[in-house]
Every structure is written in structure tokens, then in C-alpha cells.
Amino acid sequence: SASFSKIDYAVTTATGLTGGSVSADATAQYQDQVTITATPAVGYKLDAITVKDASNNAVAVTNGKFTMPASAVNVTASFSPTGYVENGQVYGDWVVTSDYTIAEGETLVIPAGTTVTTYGGAVIINNGTLKVEDEISGVTLAGDGVFNYTTLDKYDVTFGTATYNGSAITIGNGLDVTYATKTFCGKTFTFDAESCTITYTNNVNASVGTRYAVVTWDFSGNTATKEFAILKRELNLTGFIANNKNYDGTTQATGSFSDDRIAGDELEFNYKCAFEDENVGTGKNVSFYRIEIDGGADADNYELVTTEGSASANINKAPLTIKANDFTINVGDEMPTFTVEYDGFVAAQNVEVLSTLPTVGVDITETSVAGTYDIIVSGAVADSYEITYINGTLTINPATATAIDEVASADVKIYSRGNIIVVENADSPIEVFDISGKRVERQSEILSRVEIPMSDRGVFVVRTGNTSQKVIVK
């Protein structure tokens, strides 16, 4: 009989590799899965793992593993730097494993997005220039030279917002600035007015809006344009004044107010103004509302703190004139019905707003005496009107000649008997006039026969209806 056992084949790993190391189990049997460990050194990355059999044929490696052939194998790996310096510029992710010196007249540029770390070495600036275009960390800097850190310019100066003040907006005159202190690669930079020059670029005193300033950093020579905002100035309204008015049946009011605009600025307003109600009264509330800035050269530079206000004013009674109309009659005529005219009603109002209508009349009850008499108007009452009265004139003219001409009638008999005037068959009131036209007697009762005693003697004219006749009283 015979006995057999699997053969252990040698796995030889390379040593002394540049940029890393490789390891695996020392032996393996045919068809075993062998795991390879490849470890890059600091600043290097793994490029490839290579396995060859005893005949120098390549053995496939997948995900750091290979299948053991029926022979010994040799395992090696290749590594390359993660970053490097060429022509004064860093490429890739550079690890400084030994000192790197920037001599006078030389410049080392570390571009944006580059990772640089020091591991066993340092960047020594020996009167040269180091220019860093982005944030880096973990780097040890040594020596003296020019530090041109572009990345710091992004964080060093911050402008606040300014409020329109009618003059140039500058640092200390309406505009705040914040200077940052930053530590970079072991060096501390303090930004202040001495390390930064600020130049304003556009219209900083003209109006509200986005404005710009150029910041120049003395330590780097870099510049950046930074923006800041000029905000609208708050406008406070004060000193509301409402005007008194006469009653007009509406709540409409007028008034004015003051504000705290910058002297010389031009603003125009639109607003509503109204009394609390339309009634007559003193110390009535007047509301200002829907106030808005709607014009003026400086309108866009302000915003209202409030859009309303209030004041007080009086609504006085409106003037109303009531005038008695003039009338003219003759002696003996009936007393007319007196009328008046109104001047001053507002809002299409009329006599219906009078709680008491005026009275109008004269101081006489008979029209027997020619002359002029006042037609007196008074007594009207209205809550909303201050009433002025104008009297009229009643003119009573003497009886005219026509009034005493004799007009005969076949039915009416007029004659005298001594000191008595007799009228028969009268069909109307009887009036007796002297020769001047003055009425001296009147008999209203209509009878078939009327006797009128006369105290005076002389010629009289008796009239009834359309009949008139002279009689002599002895």
C-alpha cells in the first residue's frame, strides 16, 4: 500500500519595496485561496499586486486574493506617491516626509483642493514665497518668507448692513465691519484696518440697495470685492394735526403730520383722514390711515414705521341763513301768508333736519294803515346749523283812486241817513274808506240791511263786492 499527502508550496513575498510592503502566508497547498496584504507607506498609494508561478507565469489576483497553483509563487507590489512637487507646484495629495525648503527667489504653490500633510518633515520657507490657494491643515511651516494665503481672504472681513443716512456710507459712518482672527498652519493672522485697505466702488451715498467695496490685504496683495446692503431708513410720523371744519354731513377731514426724514430729503404722502362721525362736536377724534410714501426724490430710501395716526378737531355748526320774503299789499287787503327762504343747507339736506321750524309774521293784525312793517322770522332749531335770521318787509300801500271809484249796482243800495251809512242787499263784507284811501270801518257780517254809525263827518267811499259808492255823512 502507499500513502500520499498534499505538497506545501512556498509563497515568497518581496521585501525592500519603495513606498510600501507586501505580506502573505509562507506556504500554501494546491488550490488554496491565499490572501495578500499590501500596505502603502505614508504618502504612497498601492498601484498593483503581482503574483507569478515557478515558470514566471502570471497568476490572477482578485480583490487581494489568488488561487495557489501547483508550484511556488513570488508575490510583489508596486506603490506610487499620492502627491508630488514639480516646477514649484504641488500635485495630488502631498505628504511631506522630509523637509522641503523654499529658497530665496523660489515659490511653492499649493493649489485649491490639494491635501498637504507633513510626516517626518516640514515646509521651510527660507526667504522664498509660499502661496496657498485654499484651506490646508496638518502642515508644519518654518522659516521666514512671504506667506500669500489666498484662502484667508474668504473669511477675514465681513461687512454688516448699513441704514440710509443721506451721506456717504463708510466704515464708521453707518457701516460696521468685522475683522476675523485666523490661525493657519501654525501662524495667527489678525485682520484689522491696518492690514486691509477698503475702497468703495459704487454710489455708497446715493440710495438703498446692494453696494460693493474692494478689500485689499496688505499681507498678501490679494483683493476681493465684497458686497454690503444699504437698507431703507425707518420713518417715524409725529405731530398729527387735524383741521376744524364746519358741519358738511360727512366724516371727511383734513390734516397734516411731521416726520423725522433727513433734512433736505423730498417725500410725498398719500393718506386718508376722517372724523369719528359726521356730527357737530368739539375735541372729536380724527383718524389718519392708509398712510403711504408715494412720491418724492427720496421715496425709495424710507419705510414707514406705522401707517396710521390720530388727532382731535372740532366740527362746528354750519351757517344757515333764513330770510323772510318781502310782500306788498294795499290798504284793506287780507294779511298775506308769509314765507321764508333758506341758504346754507349741506349734503342735499332741507327743512326736514330742523327740529323746530321758524315762525314768521308781523306785529300788526290789520292792514288798515299804509306803511312798511318788519316781517320777523325766528325760532328755528337745528342741531347742526348756526342760524342767522334776516327779516323781510311788508309794504301796505294806500288805497288807489281806482279802489274808491263809484261802481253802481242795481241790487245794492248805499246811502247815508244823518251820521249813519246804510247798505242794503250786500253780498260781501262792507268796507268804508275816507277820501285819502284809509279804511276806517269794516263790517264782515253779511246782512240784507246794515247800518254803520260814523263818528266823523265828511265824504266816504263804501265798498262791498264789486259795488262802490260815495256818501256824505253829516
XYZ file of C-alpha atoms in Angstrom:
474
model
C 0.000 0.000 0.000
C 1.026 3.643 -0.354
C 0.151 6.871 1.424
C 0.059 10.408 -0.069
C -0.056 13.966 1.329
C -0.548 17.410 -0.182
C 2.554 19.358 -1.109
C 3.219 22.686 0.614
C 4.403 25.166 -1.980
C 6.453 28.251 -0.989
C 4.935 31.755 -1.127
C 7.750 34.267 -1.353
C 6.925 37.990 -0.752
C 9.160 40.791 -1.929
C 10.976 42.969 0.568
C 12.548 46.420 0.419
C 9.791 47.807 -1.769
C 9.621 51.578 -2.336
C 6.506 53.112 -0.927
C 5.109 50.132 0.980
C 5.241 46.474 1.904
C 3.538 43.182 0.983
C 2.897 40.027 3.047
C 1.149 36.614 2.805
C 1.295 33.123 4.342
C 4.730 31.495 3.768
C 3.277 28.299 2.193
C 0.077 27.104 0.609
C -1.212 23.919 -0.994
C -2.600 23.499 -4.452
C -5.998 25.207 -4.933
C -5.790 27.094 -1.598
C -7.113 30.710 -1.534
C -4.236 32.940 -0.495
C -4.788 36.454 0.901
C -2.192 39.143 0.211
C -1.769 42.225 2.420
C -0.273 45.238 0.633
C 0.395 48.276 2.872
C 1.377 51.673 1.342
C 3.818 53.822 3.231
C 2.814 57.352 4.286
C 2.484 59.496 1.180
C 2.099 56.498 -1.157
C -0.720 54.539 -2.659
C -0.956 50.950 -3.921
C -0.797 50.661 -7.682
C -0.758 46.874 -8.285
C -0.108 43.392 -6.777
C 1.732 40.855 -8.964
C 1.908 37.010 -8.441
C 3.970 34.679 -10.684
C 4.443 30.894 -10.527
C 7.674 28.944 -10.853
C 7.521 29.219 -14.641
C 7.185 33.023 -14.354
C 3.564 32.875 -15.468
C 1.199 35.462 -14.013
C -1.351 34.255 -11.502
C -4.639 36.132 -11.408
C -5.226 38.294 -8.307
C -8.774 39.347 -7.448
C -9.554 41.641 -4.537
C -6.176 40.844 -2.946
C -6.582 37.048 -3.267
C -5.278 34.356 -5.644
C -5.665 30.572 -6.092
C -2.451 28.638 -5.324
C -1.076 26.844 -8.400
C 0.904 23.570 -8.232
C 4.164 25.408 -7.836
C 5.899 28.007 -5.688
C 4.975 31.641 -6.311
C 6.588 35.051 -5.958
C 4.439 37.983 -4.701
C 5.324 41.643 -5.118
C 3.526 45.030 -5.166
C 4.149 48.457 -6.677
C 3.434 51.812 -4.983
C 3.486 55.453 -6.111
C 3.401 58.781 -4.235
C -0.054 60.303 -3.552
C 1.309 63.771 -4.339
C 4.477 65.398 -5.538
C 6.102 68.742 -6.296
C 7.056 69.698 -9.795
C 8.168 73.112 -11.077
C 7.247 74.793 -7.824
C 3.684 73.416 -7.626
C 2.133 70.650 -5.572
C 0.221 67.947 -7.442
C -2.052 65.412 -5.808
C -2.177 64.756 -2.086
C 1.320 65.608 -0.985
C 2.809 64.127 2.185
C 5.914 65.935 3.357
C 8.032 63.080 4.693
C 11.220 65.111 4.720
C 11.979 68.810 4.926
C 11.104 70.812 1.830
C 12.913 74.136 1.592
C 11.738 77.138 -0.434
C 14.824 79.143 -1.132
C 15.039 82.835 -1.912
C 13.599 83.531 -5.335
C 11.580 80.307 -5.334
C 7.833 79.926 -4.984
C 5.823 76.906 -3.914
C 2.181 76.925 -4.928
C -0.341 74.704 -3.136
C -3.444 74.794 -5.404
C -7.037 74.771 -4.221
C -8.311 71.273 -3.447
C -4.870 69.899 -2.657
C -4.290 67.938 0.553
C -0.887 68.529 2.118
C 0.322 66.914 5.326
C 3.704 66.794 6.975
C 5.024 63.420 8.150
C 8.537 63.491 9.409
C 9.307 66.705 7.525
C 8.346 70.382 7.334
C 7.915 73.105 4.741
C 10.757 75.521 5.392
C 10.388 78.987 3.900
C 13.969 80.201 3.515
C 13.281 83.709 2.149
C 11.088 82.196 -0.571
C 7.354 82.553 -1.168
C 4.627 80.089 -0.204
C 1.297 80.643 -1.935
C -1.660 78.664 -0.624
C -4.880 78.892 -2.625
C -7.204 77.002 -0.294
C -7.609 75.802 3.275
C -4.934 73.326 4.389
C -4.238 71.795 7.763
C -1.723 69.497 9.357
C 1.244 71.257 7.781
C 4.219 72.430 9.777
C 5.657 75.702 8.491
C 9.025 77.009 9.479
C 11.379 79.780 8.445
C 10.780 83.327 7.258
C 9.414 84.487 3.975
C 6.307 85.686 2.233
C 3.057 83.993 3.187
C 0.452 84.553 0.498
C -2.648 82.829 1.792
C -5.492 83.304 -0.669
C -7.846 81.206 1.441
C -7.729 83.664 4.320
C -9.264 86.374 2.169
C -12.550 84.483 2.220
C -13.028 84.821 5.940
C -11.203 87.850 7.180
C -13.535 90.833 6.560
C -17.299 90.825 6.867
C -19.484 93.874 6.278
C -22.678 94.469 8.162
C -25.710 96.186 6.720
C -25.963 99.962 6.672
C -29.020 102.160 7.023
C -29.542 105.042 4.628
C -28.367 108.252 6.319
C -28.271 110.720 3.468
C -24.485 110.847 3.271
C -21.591 108.640 2.201
C -21.732 105.179 3.790
C -18.257 104.260 5.010
C -16.682 102.351 7.846
C -17.583 104.281 10.972
C -20.312 106.220 9.182
C -23.170 103.772 9.105
C -21.299 100.634 8.049
C -19.911 98.069 10.503
C -17.062 95.750 9.637
C -15.947 92.604 11.439
C -12.278 91.604 11.293
C -11.530 87.943 11.948
C -8.512 86.396 13.633
C -7.425 83.156 11.977
C -4.766 80.575 12.737
C -3.355 78.968 9.631
C -0.618 76.340 9.533
C 0.517 77.338 12.985
C 0.565 81.073 12.227
C -2.004 83.540 13.572
C -3.272 86.369 11.394
C -5.217 89.296 12.856
C -7.169 91.325 10.314
C -7.739 94.958 11.072
C -7.806 98.357 9.426
C -4.017 98.349 9.260
C -3.820 95.064 7.366
C -6.743 95.765 4.989
C -7.471 98.636 2.646
C -11.147 99.151 1.772
C -12.115 101.048 -1.370
C -15.778 101.787 -2.082
C -16.749 101.164 -5.674
C -20.261 102.484 -6.331
C -22.794 105.018 -5.165
C -22.423 104.470 -1.461
C -24.310 107.641 -0.632
C -26.965 107.600 -3.354
C -29.745 105.249 -2.347
C -30.856 101.998 -0.836
C -29.597 98.816 -2.475
C -26.641 96.452 -2.779
C -23.280 98.208 -2.770
C -19.735 96.978 -3.166
C -16.282 97.619 -1.742
C -12.901 96.221 -2.754
C -10.809 94.829 0.099
C -7.045 94.666 -0.426
C -4.977 92.623 2.027
C -1.595 94.147 2.680
C -0.029 90.887 3.849
C -0.901 89.069 0.596
C -1.608 91.672 -2.047
C -4.823 89.838 -2.865
C -8.073 91.710 -3.493
C -11.719 90.718 -3.263
C -14.974 92.516 -3.984
C -17.383 92.197 -1.103
C -20.953 93.403 -1.028
C -22.991 95.075 1.645
C -26.564 96.337 1.748
C -27.853 99.840 2.434
C -31.268 99.331 3.988
C -34.221 101.672 3.999
C -34.343 104.148 6.850
C -37.298 103.835 9.218
C -39.503 106.909 9.032
C -41.424 107.913 12.150
C -44.534 110.061 11.837
C -45.266 112.577 14.602
C -47.213 115.742 15.321
C -50.535 114.772 13.770
C -52.753 117.862 13.404
C -56.373 117.830 12.233
C -58.186 120.937 10.997
C -61.507 122.161 12.371
C -64.350 122.313 9.879
C -67.973 123.345 9.583
C -70.582 120.636 9.512
C -70.983 119.219 5.997
C -72.810 115.953 6.650
C -69.670 113.827 6.071
C -66.752 112.470 8.116
C -64.207 113.902 5.698
C -61.285 115.597 7.425
C -58.050 117.329 6.533
C -54.826 117.470 8.464
C -51.074 117.120 8.421
C -48.185 115.476 10.253
C -44.428 115.700 10.632
C -41.689 113.091 10.192
C -38.047 112.556 11.003
C -36.658 112.429 7.464
C -33.121 113.635 6.865
C -33.090 117.381 6.299
C -33.385 118.235 2.641
C -34.872 114.914 1.545
C -38.024 115.043 -0.558
C -41.009 112.841 0.313
C -44.661 112.904 -0.674
C -47.507 111.087 1.079
C -50.911 109.711 0.268
C -53.305 109.057 3.135
C -56.909 109.045 4.319
C -58.255 111.271 7.097
C -61.680 111.063 8.762
C -63.626 112.204 11.831
C -65.098 109.536 14.092
C -68.588 110.570 12.864
C -70.217 113.428 10.965
C -71.947 115.108 13.927
C -71.187 118.545 15.377
C -68.909 118.432 18.410
C -65.632 119.553 19.971
C -62.486 117.508 20.532
C -63.603 114.803 18.136
C -61.184 112.047 17.210
C -59.693 112.231 13.728
C -58.017 109.114 12.306
C -55.182 109.176 9.773
C -54.895 105.829 7.977
C -53.579 104.109 4.869
C -50.570 106.390 5.017
C -48.014 105.610 2.333
C -44.997 107.249 0.775
C -45.990 107.704 -2.843
C -43.551 110.210 -4.256
C -40.563 112.454 -3.821
C -36.973 112.100 -4.952
C -36.022 110.134 -1.825
C -39.104 107.903 -1.522
C -37.187 104.663 -2.117
C -34.855 105.339 0.821
C -37.518 105.179 3.536
C -40.070 102.802 5.001
C -42.833 103.819 7.389
C -42.772 102.545 10.960
C -46.543 102.994 11.131
C -49.234 103.733 8.564
C -51.733 105.421 10.871
C -52.102 108.166 13.462
C -54.710 110.296 15.227
C -55.512 113.828 16.325
C -58.566 115.792 17.510
C -60.526 118.648 15.996
C -63.942 120.307 16.078
C -66.908 120.049 13.767
C -68.612 123.408 14.102
C -72.217 124.147 13.186
C -72.663 125.095 9.557
C -74.026 128.599 8.858
C -77.681 128.674 7.795
C -79.491 131.861 6.802
C -83.284 132.079 6.994
C -84.707 135.139 5.240
C -88.314 136.292 5.315
C -89.630 137.129 1.858
C -90.909 140.681 1.209
C -94.617 141.327 0.496
C -96.540 144.327 -0.847
C -100.334 144.790 -0.405
C -102.843 147.611 -0.426
C -104.712 149.077 2.487
C -107.527 146.796 3.390
C -106.142 143.683 1.679
C -106.092 140.393 3.503
C -102.917 139.719 5.504
C -100.697 137.525 3.261
C -99.291 134.105 4.179
C -95.644 134.858 4.877
C -92.841 132.643 3.502
C -89.093 132.263 4.019
C -86.021 131.273 2.007
C -83.111 129.069 3.262
C -79.459 129.408 2.313
C -76.804 127.053 3.668
C -78.178 123.513 3.809
C -75.413 120.961 3.066
C -75.318 117.414 1.746
C -78.671 117.805 -0.036
C -80.407 118.447 3.283
C -83.562 120.560 3.638
C -86.014 121.815 6.235
C -86.564 118.231 7.398
C -83.384 118.490 9.503
C -84.914 121.356 11.519
C -86.331 120.038 14.755
C -88.372 123.257 15.034
C -89.495 125.270 12.016
C -89.185 129.071 12.124
C -92.114 131.378 12.859
C -92.698 134.367 10.593
C -95.093 137.311 10.906
C -95.645 140.997 11.633
C -96.644 142.905 14.753
C -99.933 144.158 13.244
C -103.191 142.305 12.733
C -104.997 144.722 10.390
C -103.959 146.216 7.064
C -105.865 149.464 7.568
C -102.840 151.729 7.872
C -100.493 152.281 4.940
C -96.757 151.960 5.680
C -93.813 149.449 5.954
C -93.587 146.796 8.620
C -90.893 144.235 9.572
C -91.680 140.639 8.713
C -89.944 138.964 11.629
C -88.549 135.398 11.327
C -87.226 133.460 14.363
C -87.457 130.335 16.448
C -85.937 127.657 14.176
C -83.906 124.900 15.866
C -81.283 122.621 14.222
C -78.525 120.559 15.868
C -76.038 121.008 13.041
C -76.626 124.611 11.953
C -75.819 128.062 13.341
C -78.863 130.040 12.228
C -78.887 133.697 11.155
C -82.197 135.444 10.529
C -82.941 138.217 8.024
C -86.291 139.984 8.402
C -88.397 140.846 5.419
C -90.568 143.927 4.755
C -94.344 144.187 4.452
C -95.347 147.225 2.442
C -99.004 148.406 2.717
C -99.776 150.892 0.006
C -102.599 153.475 0.363
C -105.810 152.666 -1.498
C -105.557 153.776 -5.117
C -108.010 156.014 -6.893
C -109.381 153.007 -8.668
C -110.197 151.481 -5.338
C -112.696 154.221 -4.472
C -114.250 154.915 -7.859
C -118.020 154.613 -7.749
C -119.337 151.433 -9.302
C -123.118 151.220 -9.263
C -125.175 148.096 -8.782
C -128.902 147.651 -9.413
C -129.281 145.391 -6.392
C -127.025 147.004 -3.769
C -128.270 150.233 -2.203
C -125.789 152.543 -0.427
C -126.832 155.856 1.174
C -126.481 157.879 4.359
C -129.018 158.953 6.918
C -127.526 161.552 9.203
C -124.379 160.091 10.674
C -125.310 156.536 9.683
C -124.257 154.766 6.495
C -126.870 152.271 5.291
C -126.140 149.345 2.969
C -128.903 147.094 1.671
C -128.593 143.741 -0.152
C -124.811 143.487 0.326
C -123.367 140.138 -0.785
C -119.815 140.658 0.560
C -118.140 142.244 3.609
C -118.532 146.025 3.749
C -115.544 148.409 3.904
C -115.619 152.185 4.461
C -112.692 154.409 3.297
C -112.039 158.108 3.837
C -111.078 160.255 0.882
C -107.363 159.506 1.467
C -107.999 155.828 0.881
C -107.635 154.844 4.520
C -110.046 152.184 5.634
C -111.942 153.415 8.643
C -114.658 150.773 9.095
C -115.249 147.177 8.159
C -118.372 145.036 8.559
C -117.737 141.335 7.979
C -121.250 140.048 8.706
C -123.389 139.837 5.565
C -126.987 141.011 6.187
C -129.778 142.295 4.000
C -129.503 145.670 5.723
C -126.522 147.047 7.593
C -126.308 150.343 9.454
C -122.835 151.685 10.248
C -122.687 154.637 12.704
C -119.916 157.094 11.830
C -118.181 159.256 14.389
C -116.649 161.532 11.758
C -118.350 163.694 9.204
C -117.421 164.100 5.551
C -117.190 162.195 2.304
C -116.626 158.436 2.456
C -116.464 155.617 -0.044
C -118.367 152.462 0.757
C -117.361 149.226 -0.992
C -118.954 145.782 -0.974
C -118.046 143.185 -3.521
C -117.849 144.881 -6.911
C -120.002 147.834 -5.865
C -118.607 151.111 -4.518
C -120.287 154.441 -3.894
C -119.515 157.841 -2.332
C -121.710 159.030 0.519
C -121.789 162.159 2.617
C -122.071 161.806 6.355
C -123.456 164.929 8.099
